């Protein structure tokens, strides 16, 4: 007996399978729609892909392919949803803290000192007791981290004598010791710069010292210091920057950059780079021009200044090196500012950040700054010019370089944080502790030196929004690469399988048609047979 086409024994399981496949697909689409409720828009590529999946013939394999791609899409949607929710919660947290107000209140944004989920860490301020016979009271000295230790050079001591003292501080042992160096010992100076730099073609770190002043005489000499050998070497160059003090120095890709300073008569705005053998001046490029109201306002150069701070920041994802500059004295006579600038090395262009969230620190110069966890630029201490005398500042701020937002740092201490000024910030990366040497008391004359040493230790383990976002984006890239790899290897096989299924479907249709024809003939034969 030939089974009738469309009978339960033949089409019943097929219909059930189709219904289940449709149910799976519908549930998947429903789940995706619910999980992506934050966005009602669908990309054109996605719409076209869904239309392609729903059209044509393909049978069960087509449905399986659709479900598989829906699962992949669901994973991608989930990642995007997490990313969106992180961004929303980040902005919402800032708004709750008063950092990011509503659009109509942006001009009156207030700062926050609370410790929200995405705010900077709080710090514990500890004063370190040490033998003051080695590290004497001083100002105008420079500090640099090297090999886990902190090296201190020069400055003006409590007797108003300019020195060339060279000291080593061991954080783990809390010990100061004078360094008995050899070679071309730099002359006494203050307000010079010293930065670590890996020598070209080697992995050996050197310290590069430049400039400074000695009893009113401006200096333009360059020295290299080899920490393992404890040897100074005077560097003779064909070209060199004009003599100055109060400038800043930064390092990127084995090159040392200096900017600004005071030459005894005027403040400066030039930038020079040292590649190991000679100095060359950096030529600023003309601005492209920026529309009013944008975050960045381009100009040919940042206004000249001295006593400012600068940090080098390398974007962890885009790998674009930038220099951040804050504050300084724009006249050489105590005209403090609190503007924030970016210099992009790849374009040699200046941009002023004019549309940040939060409140910037008060104007200051001779302050300290450093990069913390490759996410925050910390600014603290410094001097503000008053009517009768310069006052020392004891506050601390953090600038979130990815969120473009200023925060006020919460400092915990048995001391009153507002009564001390922190300067010459040096970060020990292994412990994430920040050290300050030679702080001055707030409200006193800026020439009064101390030998105070403070340590700032982060109190809380915090989650950086940028770190979370980068992890989400990295996971998204893995999913995309996996999808692309699978597609590259299996698209051809899947197409072949779908073609085979299509041919099989055609053959089954032909068989059903033959069955229908055969049934009709059998029926005719049955009618002719006498009963």
XYZ file of C-alpha atoms in Angstrom:
531
model
C 0.000 0.000 0.000
C 1.287 3.357 -0.951
C 1.153 5.939 1.821
C -0.915 8.943 0.920
C 1.045 12.186 0.543
C 0.527 14.536 3.444
C -0.502 11.777 5.790
C 0.644 11.947 9.444
C 3.076 9.103 8.980
C 5.067 11.076 6.408
C 4.521 14.803 6.950
C 3.712 14.715 10.629
C 7.311 14.497 11.874
C 8.385 16.937 9.190
C 5.808 19.479 10.273
C 6.762 18.948 13.897
C 10.435 19.450 13.082
C 9.609 22.585 11.126
C 7.508 23.882 13.983
C 10.264 23.202 16.476
C 12.816 24.877 14.225
C 10.532 27.868 13.844
C 9.985 27.897 17.586
C 13.731 27.856 18.245
C 14.284 30.674 15.798
C 11.385 32.706 17.193
C 12.576 32.190 20.748
C 16.080 33.178 19.734
C 14.828 36.330 18.041
C 12.626 37.120 21.037
C 15.533 36.641 23.431
C 17.746 38.801 21.282
C 15.137 41.508 21.140
C 14.749 41.380 24.920
C 18.494 41.379 25.535
C 18.980 44.287 23.170
C 16.080 46.339 24.376
C 18.327 49.339 24.766
C 18.614 49.677 20.997
C 15.701 49.369 18.575
C 17.800 49.970 15.523
C 19.067 47.157 13.306
C 21.923 47.590 10.904
C 21.340 47.252 7.185
C 23.773 44.370 6.938
C 21.967 42.492 9.667
C 18.554 43.053 8.045
C 19.864 41.883 4.690
C 21.413 38.842 6.300
C 18.179 37.891 8.036
C 16.248 38.369 4.789
C 18.719 36.157 2.965
C 18.397 33.499 5.639
C 14.605 33.522 5.469
C 14.438 33.438 1.658
C 15.092 30.636 -0.783
C 15.175 26.955 -0.155
C 17.439 25.142 2.182
C 15.291 22.982 4.400
C 16.579 21.842 7.771
C 20.180 22.840 7.076
C 19.011 26.381 6.311
C 17.209 26.481 9.643
C 20.231 25.112 11.464
C 22.426 27.700 9.766
C 19.964 30.392 10.793
C 19.966 29.229 14.414
C 23.765 29.059 14.472
C 24.101 32.559 13.126
C 21.430 33.763 15.524
C 23.517 32.350 18.388
C 26.593 34.150 17.081
C 24.595 37.331 16.693
C 23.202 36.885 20.167
C 26.718 36.642 21.609
C 27.778 39.794 19.786
C 24.603 41.575 20.895
C 25.217 40.549 24.475
C 28.729 41.966 24.367
C 27.492 45.209 22.841
C 24.750 45.393 25.459
C 27.302 44.951 28.248
C 29.444 47.678 26.708
C 26.442 50.008 26.406
C 25.340 49.332 29.960
C 28.848 49.991 31.260
C 28.881 53.329 29.462
C 25.426 54.204 30.767
C 26.252 53.224 34.348
C 29.517 55.132 34.091
C 27.738 58.325 33.031
C 24.972 57.742 35.561
C 27.514 57.272 38.353
C 29.258 60.496 37.385
C 25.945 62.346 37.322
C 25.047 61.010 40.764
C 28.398 62.272 42.036
C 27.873 65.679 40.485
C 30.689 65.212 38.000
C 28.676 65.032 34.799
C 25.549 67.185 35.104
C 22.685 67.424 32.685
C 23.369 69.127 29.365
C 21.789 72.406 30.475
C 23.866 72.434 33.665
C 27.207 71.566 32.053
C 28.585 75.046 32.591
C 28.043 74.796 36.357
C 29.456 71.318 36.876
C 30.716 70.751 40.408
C 33.516 68.487 41.497
C 33.132 65.341 43.537
C 35.181 63.861 46.326
C 33.112 60.689 46.711
C 34.519 57.300 45.864
C 32.135 56.017 43.234
C 32.669 52.834 41.262
C 34.514 54.617 38.475
C 36.103 57.391 40.518
C 39.853 57.456 41.247
C 41.109 55.497 44.253
C 41.410 57.123 47.637
C 44.910 57.418 49.042
C 46.393 56.981 52.484
C 48.900 59.741 53.228
C 51.750 58.627 55.458
C 54.674 60.718 56.612
C 57.917 58.767 56.534
C 60.292 59.312 59.430
C 63.910 59.261 58.305
C 67.394 60.354 59.253
C 67.412 64.021 58.225
C 71.208 64.145 58.276
C 71.283 62.739 54.744
C 68.187 64.201 53.114
C 68.294 67.836 54.198
C 65.496 70.395 53.683
C 65.471 71.580 50.084
C 63.402 72.931 47.201
C 63.997 72.901 43.456
C 65.427 69.376 43.459
C 64.450 66.632 41.013
C 63.481 63.001 41.629
C 63.387 59.970 39.355
C 62.568 56.280 39.839
C 65.333 53.933 38.719
C 65.697 50.223 39.380
C 63.098 50.256 42.159
C 64.886 53.081 43.976
C 64.359 56.839 43.880
C 67.263 59.122 42.972
C 67.314 62.778 44.065
C 69.550 65.461 42.597
C 70.378 69.106 43.354
C 68.085 71.776 44.731
C 68.392 74.700 47.130
C 68.916 73.744 50.768
C 67.685 75.467 53.928
C 70.740 77.769 53.851
C 69.751 79.012 50.374
C 72.746 77.208 48.890
C 72.426 75.600 45.478
C 73.725 72.035 45.659
C 74.592 69.100 43.426
C 73.798 66.503 46.092
C 72.997 63.126 44.594
C 71.038 60.803 46.869
C 69.458 57.372 46.677
C 66.325 56.398 48.559
C 65.404 52.725 49.011
C 61.625 52.507 49.598
C 61.622 49.007 51.071
C 64.280 49.824 53.654
C 63.377 53.492 54.140
C 67.043 54.446 53.809
C 68.749 57.460 52.253
C 72.348 57.278 51.123
C 74.601 59.628 49.142
C 75.686 58.282 45.770
C 79.422 58.405 45.213
C 79.355 58.823 41.465
C 82.319 59.114 39.135
C 82.994 60.890 35.865
C 81.788 64.361 34.859
C 79.818 65.362 37.945
C 77.172 67.997 37.063
C 77.624 71.372 38.696
C 75.254 72.567 41.420
C 71.838 73.511 40.065
C 68.138 73.704 40.857
C 64.930 73.364 38.829
C 66.622 71.171 36.210
C 65.091 67.992 34.764
C 66.173 64.364 34.955
C 64.354 61.490 33.250
C 65.067 57.794 32.580
C 65.656 56.796 28.978
C 66.637 53.500 27.385
C 69.685 53.977 25.192
C 69.117 53.501 21.470
C 69.766 49.934 20.336
C 70.165 48.606 23.876
C 68.028 47.697 26.872
C 70.223 49.698 29.202
C 68.573 52.539 31.071
C 70.283 55.905 31.391
C 69.269 59.094 33.145
C 69.330 62.315 31.108
C 69.808 65.586 33.007
C 69.381 68.973 31.366
C 69.406 72.660 32.264
C 68.669 74.310 35.588
C 70.024 77.428 37.236
C 72.840 78.213 39.670
C 72.597 81.496 41.603
C 70.751 83.173 38.749
C 72.862 81.704 35.947
C 70.863 79.693 33.439
C 72.385 76.393 32.309
C 72.105 74.458 29.039
C 74.368 71.484 29.697
C 73.345 67.865 29.172
C 74.531 64.887 31.215
C 74.026 61.138 31.065
C 74.101 58.982 34.165
C 74.701 55.225 34.064
C 73.048 53.738 37.211
C 74.889 50.366 37.249
C 78.268 52.030 36.727
C 77.407 55.097 38.832
C 79.082 57.285 36.238
C 78.193 60.753 34.908
C 79.099 61.750 31.355
C 78.881 65.272 29.953
C 77.273 65.174 26.505
C 78.790 67.391 23.827
C 76.292 68.166 21.081
C 76.404 70.236 17.918
C 73.087 71.864 18.757
C 71.447 72.469 22.097
C 68.413 74.267 23.502
C 68.831 77.752 24.974
C 69.710 77.815 28.665
C 66.721 77.638 30.996
C 65.239 76.377 34.240
C 61.707 75.500 35.320
C 61.089 73.501 32.137
C 59.591 70.009 31.861
C 61.040 66.826 30.375
C 59.318 63.749 28.945
C 60.385 60.519 27.270
C 58.940 58.573 24.370
C 60.469 55.852 22.220
C 64.017 56.458 23.425
C 63.862 60.230 22.896
C 63.903 62.932 25.548
C 61.727 66.011 25.038
C 61.944 69.292 26.944
C 59.464 72.159 26.820
C 59.160 75.700 28.107
C 60.962 77.148 31.088
C 62.464 80.515 31.985
C 65.709 81.892 30.551
C 66.129 84.722 33.062
C 64.278 87.295 30.951
C 61.199 85.601 29.554
C 59.147 82.430 29.611
C 59.611 80.046 26.698
C 57.334 77.926 24.506
C 59.798 75.908 22.412
C 60.221 72.127 22.431
C 63.399 70.179 21.784
C 64.146 66.478 21.432
C 67.317 64.572 22.272
C 67.879 61.293 20.435
C 71.108 60.316 22.194
C 73.651 62.278 20.167
C 72.221 65.709 19.384
C 69.350 68.089 20.143
C 66.849 69.129 17.466
C 63.986 71.582 17.800
C 60.468 70.258 17.301
C 58.607 72.208 14.643
C 54.956 72.766 15.491
C 52.452 72.298 12.688
C 49.738 74.791 11.874
C 46.325 73.839 13.226
C 43.696 72.346 10.990
C 41.050 74.426 12.720
C 38.317 73.260 15.042
C 34.640 74.085 15.030
C 33.354 76.166 17.965
C 32.073 74.125 20.858
C 34.250 71.108 20.187
C 36.218 69.416 22.914
C 39.590 70.459 21.479
C 40.568 73.962 20.470
C 43.619 73.897 18.208
C 46.249 76.591 18.122
C 49.748 76.917 16.762
C 51.288 76.387 20.213
C 50.513 76.383 23.893
C 51.330 79.797 25.436
C 54.822 80.071 26.891
C 55.188 79.116 30.544
C 57.450 77.872 33.298
C 56.867 75.804 36.411
C 54.238 73.690 34.643
C 53.866 69.916 34.737
C 53.743 67.357 31.945
C 53.059 63.634 31.573
C 53.465 61.219 28.692
C 50.465 58.964 28.055
C 50.250 56.123 25.568
C 46.723 55.005 24.739
C 46.604 51.307 25.603
C 44.519 50.425 22.524
C 45.322 52.962 19.837
C 49.018 53.297 20.789
C 49.048 57.043 20.149
C 51.653 58.828 22.327
C 50.519 62.187 23.703
C 51.970 64.751 26.088
C 49.613 66.295 28.641
C 50.545 69.712 30.050
C 48.876 71.408 33.002
C 49.178 74.783 34.709
C 52.312 76.837 35.081
C 53.426 80.452 35.327
C 52.745 82.215 32.020
C 54.665 85.409 32.840
C 57.629 84.365 34.948
C 56.358 86.583 37.775
C 53.741 84.285 39.300
C 50.809 84.451 36.861
C 49.428 80.978 37.508
C 47.075 79.189 35.136
C 45.073 75.963 35.195
C 44.651 75.223 31.494
C 45.124 71.709 30.135
C 46.828 70.960 26.812
C 47.649 67.962 24.622
C 50.578 67.710 22.253
C 50.264 64.820 19.781
C 53.637 63.537 18.644
C 52.384 61.967 15.426
C 51.017 65.292 14.160
C 53.150 67.794 16.137
C 49.985 69.769 16.866
C 48.723 71.432 20.025
C 45.166 71.163 21.323
C 43.675 72.768 24.401
C 41.075 70.733 26.273
C 38.248 73.186 26.853
C 35.139 71.032 27.274
C 35.929 68.669 30.142
C 33.556 67.493 32.859
C 34.089 68.423 36.497
C 36.068 71.360 37.828
C 39.755 71.758 37.047
C 42.223 72.338 39.895
C 42.830 75.968 40.895
C 45.637 77.771 39.008
C 49.138 76.826 40.163
C 52.784 76.478 39.215
C 55.748 74.514 40.591
C 53.360 71.643 41.262
C 53.744 67.914 40.738
C 51.998 65.473 38.428
C 52.294 61.837 37.400
C 50.461 59.104 35.507
C 48.755 56.534 37.734
C 47.698 53.128 36.363
C 47.952 54.501 32.801
C 44.521 56.029 33.277
C 44.741 59.022 35.606
C 46.921 62.096 35.557
C 47.376 63.131 39.183
C 48.031 66.802 39.970
C 48.847 68.068 43.432
C 50.669 70.763 45.354
C 52.195 73.814 43.806
C 52.164 77.533 44.418
C 49.529 80.185 43.795
C 50.553 83.834 43.630
C 48.784 85.966 46.246
C 48.595 89.689 46.994
C 51.194 89.592 49.736
C 53.005 86.314 49.208
C 52.861 83.035 47.323
C 50.687 80.449 49.052
C 51.377 76.725 48.917
C 48.504 74.446 47.877
C 47.778 71.139 49.585
C 45.052 69.662 47.378
C 45.110 66.740 44.960
C 43.208 66.136 41.715
C 42.958 63.432 39.074
C 42.181 63.809 35.387
C 40.588 60.822 33.653
C 42.219 60.943 30.235
C 39.673 58.686 28.522
C 36.518 60.085 30.127
C 37.784 63.706 29.890
C 36.793 64.392 33.481
C 38.393 66.024 36.544
C 38.017 64.491 40.015
C 39.012 65.729 43.443
C 41.097 63.073 45.214
C 40.133 61.919 48.688
C 43.271 61.672 50.859
C 43.032 59.861 54.210
C 45.573 60.805 56.854
C 46.046 61.389 60.561
C 47.584 64.634 59.363
C 45.451 67.285 57.791
C 46.008 66.796 54.034
C 45.278 70.474 53.495
C 48.272 71.452 55.624
C 50.959 69.884 53.442
C 52.016 70.341 49.856
C 53.033 67.317 47.817
C 55.511 67.838 45.008
C 58.181 65.924 43.084
C 55.822 62.976 42.694
C 57.535 59.672 41.940
C 55.632 56.436 41.316
C 57.017 53.019 42.241
C 55.232 50.752 39.774
C 55.742 47.521 41.728
C 53.758 48.799 44.730
C 51.742 51.588 43.029
C 52.869 53.865 45.838
C 53.580 57.547 45.144
C 56.361 59.348 46.996
C 56.834 63.064 47.585
C 60.112 64.564 48.772
C 60.702 67.980 50.298
C 57.118 69.122 50.788
C 56.307 72.581 52.096
C 53.599 73.577 54.530
C 50.468 75.096 53.032
C 50.062 78.837 53.377
C 53.760 79.456 54.006
C 56.226 81.280 51.824
C 57.243 79.088 48.911
C 60.939 79.520 49.721
C 60.613 77.713 53.067
C 62.001 74.228 52.522
C 61.469 71.052 54.520
C 62.838 67.530 54.395
C 59.417 65.920 54.763
C 58.835 62.685 52.898
C 55.316 61.421 52.245
C 53.933 58.246 50.749
C 50.538 58.001 49.049
C 49.194 54.447 48.992
C 45.961 53.588 47.113
C 43.372 52.418 49.625
C 40.790 50.642 47.478
C 40.877 48.253 44.585
C 39.033 50.062 41.847
C 37.842 49.060 38.407
C 38.794 51.311 35.551
C 36.052 51.886 33.009
C 38.619 51.861 30.249
C 39.953 48.488 31.396
C 36.466 46.988 31.420
C 35.677 48.490 28.061
C 38.909 47.201 26.551
C 38.188 43.718 27.884
C 34.702 43.794 26.387
C 36.071 45.046 23.071
C 38.766 42.371 23.119
C 36.124 39.685 23.696
C 34.082 41.156 20.880
C 37.105 40.969 18.575
C 37.637 37.320 19.535
C 34.023 36.517 18.700
C 34.332 38.321 15.373
C 37.582 36.577 14.506
C 36.107 33.212 15.467
C 33.054 33.890 13.326
C 35.182 35.020 10.398
C 37.476 31.995 10.723
C 34.559 29.609 10.867
C 32.929 31.321 7.913
C 36.101 31.201 5.857
C 36.464 27.466 6.448
C 32.852 26.336 6.426
C 30.968 28.586 4.038
C 31.953 26.467 1.058
C 31.019 23.211 2.804
C 27.767 24.712 4.037
C 26.903 25.875 0.511
C 27.629 22.406 -0.870
C 25.502 20.822 1.816
C 22.647 23.221 1.128
C 22.858 22.493 -2.600
C 22.766 18.763 -1.902
C 19.753 19.193 0.366
C 18.075 21.314 -2.287
C 18.611 18.593 -4.902
C 17.351 15.988 -2.452
C 14.250 18.094 -1.872
C 13.636 18.289 -5.610
C 14.023 14.521 -5.907
C 11.594 13.991 -3.026
C 9.120 16.314 -4.712
C 9.453 14.351 -7.925
C 8.901 11.106 -6.026
C 5.784 12.555 -4.402
C 4.444 13.585 -7.796
C 5.075 10.082 -9.112
C 3.311 8.674 -6.046
C 0.307 10.890 -6.747
C 0.227 9.719 -10.352
C 0.583 6.093 -9.293
C -2.220 6.469 -6.744
C -4.541 7.813 -9.393
C -3.770 4.870 -11.705
C -4.277 2.374 -8.887
C -7.602 3.969 -8.087
C -8.673 3.611 -11.710
C -7.554 -0.023 -11.711
C -9.462 -0.707 -8.476
C -12.646 0.674 -10.025
C -12.290 -1.705 -12.997
C -11.787 -4.795 -10.851
C -15.128 -6.557 -10.209
C -16.037 -7.043 -6.581
